[in-house]
JSON list of C-alpha atoms in Angstrom, two decimals:
[
{"chain": "A", "resi": 1226, "resn": "MET", "atom": "CA", "xyz": [94.03, 71.76, 104.98]},
{"chain": "A", "resi": 1227, "resn": "LYS", "atom": "CA", "xyz": [93.46, 74.60, 102.49]},
{"chain": "A", "resi": 1228, "resn": "ARG", "atom": "CA", "xyz": [90.32, 72.97, 101.07]},
{"chain": "A", "resi": 1229, "resn": "PHE", "atom": "CA", "xyz": [89.00, 72.20, 104.57]},
{"chain": "A", "resi": 1230, "resn": "ALA", "atom": "CA", "xyz": [89.36, 75.83, 105.68]},
{"chain": "A", "resi": 1231, "resn": "LEU", "atom": "CA", "xyz": [87.74, 77.17, 102.51]},
{"chain": "A", "resi": 1232, "resn": "GLU", "atom": "CA", "xyz": [84.82, 74.74, 102.94]},
{"chain": "A", "resi": 1233, "resn": "LYS", "atom": "CA", "xyz": [84.29, 75.94, 106.51]},
{"chain": "A", "resi": 1234, "resn": "LEU", "atom": "CA", "xyz": [84.26, 79.55, 105.28]},
{"chain": "A", "resi": 1235, "resn": "LYS", "atom": "CA", "xyz": [81.81, 78.64, 102.52]},
{"chain": "A", "resi": 1236, "resn": "LYS", "atom": "CA", "xyz": [79.44, 77.11, 105.10]},
{"chain": "A", "resi": 1237, "resn": "TRP", "atom": "CA", "xyz": [79.75, 80.29, 107.19]},
{"chain": "A", "resi": 1238, "resn": "LYS", "atom": "CA", "xyz": [78.80, 82.35, 104.10]},
{"chain": "A", "resi": 1239, "resn": "GLU", "atom": "CA", "xyz": [75.72, 80.22, 103.46]},
{"chain": "A", "resi": 1240, "resn": "ASN", "atom": "CA", "xyz": [74.48, 80.54, 107.06]},
{"chain": "A", "resi": 1241, "resn": "LYS", "atom": "CA", "xyz": [71.51, 82.94, 107.10]},
{"chain": "A", "resi": 1242, "resn": "ASN", "atom": "CA", "xyz": [72.20, 83.90, 110.72]},
{"chain": "A", "resi": 1243, "resn": "LYS", "atom": "CA", "xyz": [75.92, 84.56, 110.37]},
{"chain": "A", "resi": 1244, "resn": "LYS", "atom": "CA", "xyz": [78.00, 86.70, 112.69]},
{"chain": "A", "resi": 1245, "resn": "PRO", "atom": "CA", "xyz": [81.23, 88.45, 111.77]},
{"chain": "A", "resi": 1246, "resn": "LEU", "atom": "CA", "xyz": [83.85, 85.74, 111.76]},
{"chain": "A", "resi": 1247, "resn": "ILE", "atom": "CA", "xyz": [87.15, 86.08, 113.62]},
{"chain": "A", "resi": 1248, "resn": "ILE", "atom": "CA", "xyz": [90.10, 83.96, 112.53]},
{"chain": "A", "resi": 1249, "resn": "ARG", "atom": "CA", "xyz": [92.77, 83.66, 115.18]},
{"chain": "A", "resi": 1250, "resn": "GLY", "atom": "CA", "xyz": [96.23, 82.26, 114.77]},
{"chain": "A", "resi": 1251, "resn": "ALA", "atom": "CA", "xyz": [99.94, 82.80, 115.05]},
{"chain": "A", "resi": 1252, "resn": "ARG", "atom": "CA", "xyz": [101.82, 85.07, 112.67]},
{"chain": "A", "resi": 1253, "resn": "GLN", "atom": "CA", "xyz": [102.62, 83.79, 109.19]},
{"chain": "A", "resi": 1254, "resn": "VAL", "atom": "CA", "xyz": [100.23, 80.81, 109.16]},
{"chain": "A", "resi": 1255, "resn": "GLY", "atom": "CA", "xyz": [98.16, 81.93, 106.16]},
{"chain": "A", "resi": 1256, "resn": "LYS", "atom": "CA", "xyz": [95.22, 83.82, 107.66]},
{"chain": "A", "resi": 1257, "resn": "THR", "atom": "CA", "xyz": [95.47, 86.69, 105.17]},
{"chain": "A", "resi": 1258, "resn": "TRP", "atom": "CA", "xyz": [95.88, 84.37, 102.20]},
{"chain": "A", "resi": 1259, "resn": "LEU", "atom": "CA", "xyz": [92.87, 82.33, 103.31]},
{"chain": "A", "resi": 1260, "resn": "MET", "atom": "CA", "xyz": [90.60, 85.37, 103.65]},
{"chain": "A", "resi": 1261, "resn": "LYS", "atom": "CA", "xyz": [91.66, 86.84, 100.31]},
{"chain": "A", "resi": 1262, "resn": "GLU", "atom": "CA", "xyz": [91.31, 83.50, 98.51]},
{"chain": "A", "resi": 1263, "resn": "PHE", "atom": "CA", "xyz": [87.86, 83.03, 100.03]},
{"chain": "A", "resi": 1264, "resn": "GLY", "atom": "CA", "xyz": [86.84, 86.47, 98.79]},
{"chain": "A", "resi": 1265, "resn": "LYS", "atom": "CA", "xyz": [88.21, 85.79, 95.32]},
{"chain": "A", "resi": 1266, "resn": "LEU", "atom": "CA", "xyz": [86.40, 82.45, 95.03]},
{"chain": "A", "resi": 1267, "resn": "TYR", "atom": "CA", "xyz": [83.01, 83.23, 96.57]},
{"chain": "A", "resi": 1268, "resn": "TYR", "atom": "CA", "xyz": [82.32, 86.98, 96.25]},
{"chain": "A", "resi": 1269, "resn": "GLU", "atom": "CA", "xyz": [81.96, 89.46, 93.42]},
{"chain": "A", "resi": 1270, "resn": "ASN", "atom": "CA", "xyz": [83.84, 92.09, 95.42]},
{"chain": "A", "resi": 1271, "resn": "THR", "atom": "CA", "xyz": [86.29, 92.03, 98.32]},
{"chain": "A", "resi": 1272, "resn": "VAL", "atom": "CA", "xyz": [87.38, 95.02, 100.40]},
{"chain": "A", "resi": 1273, "resn": "TYR", "atom": "CA", "xyz": [90.64, 94.27, 102.20]},
{"chain": "A", "resi": 1274, "resn": "ILE", "atom": "CA", "xyz": [91.43, 96.52, 105.16]},
{"chain": "A", "resi": 1275, "resn": "ASN", "atom": "CA", "xyz": [94.72, 96.10, 106.99]},
{"chain": "A", "resi": 1276, "resn": "PHE", "atom": "CA", "xyz": [94.68, 98.06, 110.24]},
{"chain": "A", "resi": 1277, "resn": "ASP", "atom": "CA", "xyz": [98.43, 97.79, 110.82]},
{"chain": "A", "resi": 1278, "resn": "LYS", "atom": "CA", "xyz": [99.79, 101.36, 110.64]},
{"chain": "A", "resi": 1279, "resn": "ASN", "atom": "CA", "xyz": [96.65, 102.51, 108.81]},
{"chain": "A", "resi": 1280, "resn": "GLU", "atom": "CA", "xyz": [95.78, 105.88, 110.33]},
{"chain": "A", "resi": 1281, "resn": "THR", "atom": "CA", "xyz": [92.97, 106.53, 107.83]},
{"chain": "A", "resi": 1282, "resn": "MET", "atom": "CA", "xyz": [91.08, 103.45, 108.98]},
{"chain": "A", "resi": 1283, "resn": "LYS", "atom": "CA", "xyz": [91.82, 104.10, 112.64]},
{"chain": "A", "resi": 1284, "resn": "GLN", "atom": "CA", "xyz": [90.27, 107.57, 112.23]},
{"chain": "A", "resi": 1285, "resn": "LEU", "atom": "CA", "xyz": [87.29, 106.21, 110.30]},
{"chain": "A", "resi": 1286, "resn": "PHE", "atom": "CA", "xyz": [86.46, 103.66, 113.00]},
{"chain": "A", "resi": 1287, "resn": "GLY", "atom": "CA", "xyz": [87.55, 105.91, 115.88]},
{"chain": "A", "resi": 1288, "resn": "ARG", "atom": "CA", "xyz": [85.02, 108.67, 115.21]},
{"chain": "A", "resi": 1289, "resn": "ASP", "atom": "CA", "xyz": [81.96, 106.63, 116.19]},
{"chain": "A", "resi": 1290, "resn": "LEU", "atom": "CA", "xyz": [80.46, 103.26, 115.40]},
{"chain": "A", "resi": 1291, "resn": "ASP", "atom": "CA", "xyz": [77.72, 104.43, 113.04]},
{"chain": "A", "resi": 1292, "resn": "ILE", "atom": "CA", "xyz": [77.69, 101.52, 110.60]},
{"chain": "A", "resi": 1293, "resn": "SER", "atom": "CA", "xyz": [76.23, 103.42, 107.64]},
{"chain": "A", "resi": 1294, "resn": "ARG", "atom": "CA", "xyz": [78.90, 106.12, 108.03]},
{"chain": "A", "resi": 1295, "resn": "ILE", "atom": "CA", "xyz": [81.64, 103.47, 108.24]},
{"chain": "A", "resi": 1296, "resn": "ILE", "atom": "CA", "xyz": [80.37, 101.73, 105.09]},
{"chain": "A", "resi": 1297, "resn": "LYS", "atom": "CA", "xyz": [80.20, 105.04, 103.19]},
{"chain": "A", "resi": 1298, "resn": "GLY", "atom": "CA", "xyz": [83.72, 105.87, 104.37]},
{"chain": "A", "resi": 1299, "resn": "LEU", "atom": "CA", "xyz": [85.02, 102.50, 103.20]},
{"chain": "A", "resi": 1300, "resn": "GLU", "atom": "CA", "xyz": [83.34, 102.98, 99.82]},
{"chain": "A", "resi": 1301, "resn": "LEU", "atom": "CA", "xyz": [84.99, 106.36, 99.48]},
{"chain": "A", "resi": 1302, "resn": "VAL", "atom": "CA", "xyz": [88.48, 105.25, 100.54]},
{"chain": "A", "resi": 1303, "resn": "TYR", "atom": "CA", "xyz": [88.45, 102.04, 98.46]},
{"chain": "A", "resi": 1304, "resn": "SER", "atom": "CA", "xyz": [86.55, 103.52, 95.48]},
{"chain": "A", "resi": 1305, "resn": "THR", "atom": "CA", "xyz": [84.05, 100.69, 95.39]},
{"chain": "A", "resi": 1306, "resn": "LYS", "atom": "CA", "xyz": [80.38, 100.05, 96.10]},
{"chain": "A", "resi": 1307, "resn": "ILE", "atom": "CA", "xyz": [79.88, 97.75, 99.07]},
{"chain": "A", "resi": 1308, "resn": "ASN", "atom": "CA", "xyz": [76.90, 95.50, 98.50]},
{"chain": "A", "resi": 1309, "resn": "SER", "atom": "CA", "xyz": [75.90, 93.48, 101.53]},
{"chain": "A", "resi": 1310, "resn": "GLU", "atom": "CA", "xyz": [74.95, 90.50, 99.35]},
{"chain": "A", "resi": 1311, "resn": "ASN", "atom": "CA", "xyz": [78.16, 90.08, 97.34]},
{"chain": "A", "resi": 1312, "resn": "THR", "atom": "CA", "xyz": [80.96, 92.02, 99.07]},
{"chain": "A", "resi": 1313, "resn": "LEU", "atom": "CA", "xyz": [83.30, 90.46, 101.59]},
{"chain": "A", "resi": 1314, "resn": "LEU", "atom": "CA", "xyz": [84.84, 92.87, 104.09]},
{"chain": "A", "resi": 1315, "resn": "ILE", "atom": "CA", "xyz": [88.20, 91.67, 105.41]},
{"chain": "A", "resi": 1316, "resn": "PHE", "atom": "CA", "xyz": [89.50, 93.28, 108.60]},
{"chain": "A", "resi": 1317, "resn": "ASP", "atom": "CA", "xyz": [93.14, 92.18, 108.86]},
{"chain": "A", "resi": 1318, "resn": "GLU", "atom": "CA", "xyz": [95.36, 92.87, 111.87]},
{"chain": "A", "resi": 1319, "resn": "VAL", "atom": "CA", "xyz": [92.17, 94.06, 113.57]},
{"chain": "A", "resi": 1320, "resn": "GLN", "atom": "CA", "xyz": [93.89, 94.01, 116.98]},
{"chain": "A", "resi": 1321, "resn": "GLU", "atom": "CA", "xyz": [95.67, 97.22, 115.88]},
{"chain": "A", "resi": 1322, "resn": "CYS", "atom": "CA", "xyz": [92.37, 99.15, 116.05]},
{"chain": "A", "resi": 1323, "resn": "ALA", "atom": "CA", "xyz": [90.26, 98.49, 119.13]},
{"chain": "A", "resi": 1324, "resn": "GLU", "atom": "CA", "xyz": [87.35, 100.43, 117.62]},
{"chain": "A", "resi": 1325, "resn": "ALA", "atom": "CA", "xyz": [87.31, 98.20, 114.53]},
{"chain": "A", "resi": 1326, "resn": "LEU", "atom": "CA", "xyz": [87.32, 95.11, 116.74]},
{"chain": "A", "resi": 1327, "resn": "ASN", "atom": "CA", "xyz": [84.52, 96.64, 118.79]},
{"chain": "A", "resi": 1328, "resn": "SER", "atom": "CA", "xyz": [82.58, 97.49, 115.61]},
{"chain": "A", "resi": 1329, "resn": "LEU", "atom": "CA", "xyz": [82.05, 93.79, 114.93]},
{"chain": "A", "resi": 1330, "resn": "LYS", "atom": "CA", "xyz": [79.34, 93.61, 117.58]},
{"chain": "A", "resi": 1331, "resn": "TYR", "atom": "CA", "xyz": [77.64, 96.67, 116.08]},
{"chain": "A", "resi": 1332, "resn": "PHE", "atom": "CA", "xyz": [77.72, 95.10, 112.64]},
{"chain": "A", "resi": 1333, "resn": "ARG", "atom": "CA", "xyz": [76.12, 92.00, 114.17]},
{"chain": "A", "resi": 1334, "resn": "GLU", "atom": "CA", "xyz": [73.42, 93.94, 116.03]},
{"chain": "A", "resi": 1335, "resn": "LYS", "atom": "CA", "xyz": [72.59, 96.65, 113.46]},
{"chain": "A", "resi": 1336, "resn": "ALA", "atom": "CA", "xyz": [73.82, 95.43, 110.08]},
{"chain": "A", "resi": 1337, "resn": "ALA", "atom": "CA", "xyz": [74.03, 91.64, 110.15]},
{"chain": "A", "resi": 1338, "resn": "GLU", "atom": "CA", "xyz": [73.60, 91.49, 106.38]},
{"chain": "A", "resi": 1339, "resn": "TYR", "atom": "CA", "xyz": [77.28, 92.40, 105.84]},
{"chain": "A", "resi": 1340, "resn": "HIS", "atom": "CA", "xyz": [79.81, 89.60, 105.40]},
{"chain": "A", "resi": 1341, "resn": "ILE", "atom": "CA", "xyz": [82.85, 90.35, 107.57]},
{"chain": "A", "resi": 1342, "resn": "VAL", "atom": "CA", "xyz": [85.89, 88.19, 108.25]},
{"chain": "A", "resi": 1343, "resn": "ALA", "atom": "CA", "xyz": [88.47, 89.53, 110.69]},
{"chain": "A", "resi": 1344, "resn": "ALA", "atom": "CA", "xyz": [91.89, 88.23, 111.63]},
{"chain": "A", "resi": 1345, "resn": "GLY", "atom": "CA", "xyz": [94.80, 89.15, 113.81]},
{"chain": "A", "resi": 1346, "resn": "SER", "atom": "CA", "xyz": [97.90, 87.43, 115.05]},
{"chain": "A", "resi": 1347, "resn": "LEU", "atom": "CA", "xyz": [97.59, 88.78, 118.58]},
{"chain": "A", "resi": 1348, "resn": "LEU", "atom": "CA", "xyz": [93.88, 88.14, 119.08]},
{"chain": "A", "resi": 1349, "resn": "ALA", "atom": "CA", "xyz": [94.47, 85.00, 121.12]},
{"chain": "A", "resi": 1350, "resn": "GLU", "atom": "CA", "xyz": [96.37, 87.05, 123.69]},
{"chain": "A", "resi": 1351, "resn": "LEU", "atom": "CA", "xyz": [93.76, 89.83, 123.67]},
{"chain": "A", "resi": 1352, "resn": "VAL", "atom": "CA", "xyz": [90.83, 87.47, 124.11]},
{"chain": "A", "resi": 1353, "resn": "ALA", "atom": "CA", "xyz": [92.55, 85.31, 126.71]},
{"chain": "A", "resi": 1354, "resn": "GLY", "atom": "CA", "xyz": [94.31, 88.09, 128.57]}
]
């Protein structure tokens, strides 16, 4: 199963017309491990953002959805350069920050070159409900 999931993520990475990817699933099934392992294996740099009880990130995304400002803010907070070609952005527990979830469509429309994988244990309920 692990290899199958990593292969699917690798194919997503290679797709020239990729969208931010959302991984849905119950709690404690390995979503976070999968995203981090994927970043470790296939990217030079990974920025892991967990929105659960993370006021700094909620403020960063809550101000507005200016993608260049968000990227600069992430670089500052995580002390790393985010390169759209070789950096994976992981948005974990994204359901905890509606603005971050909403930002995915702005990344798609205005900055599709960024590689973003998002996950959350309650997303199934949010999407369905």
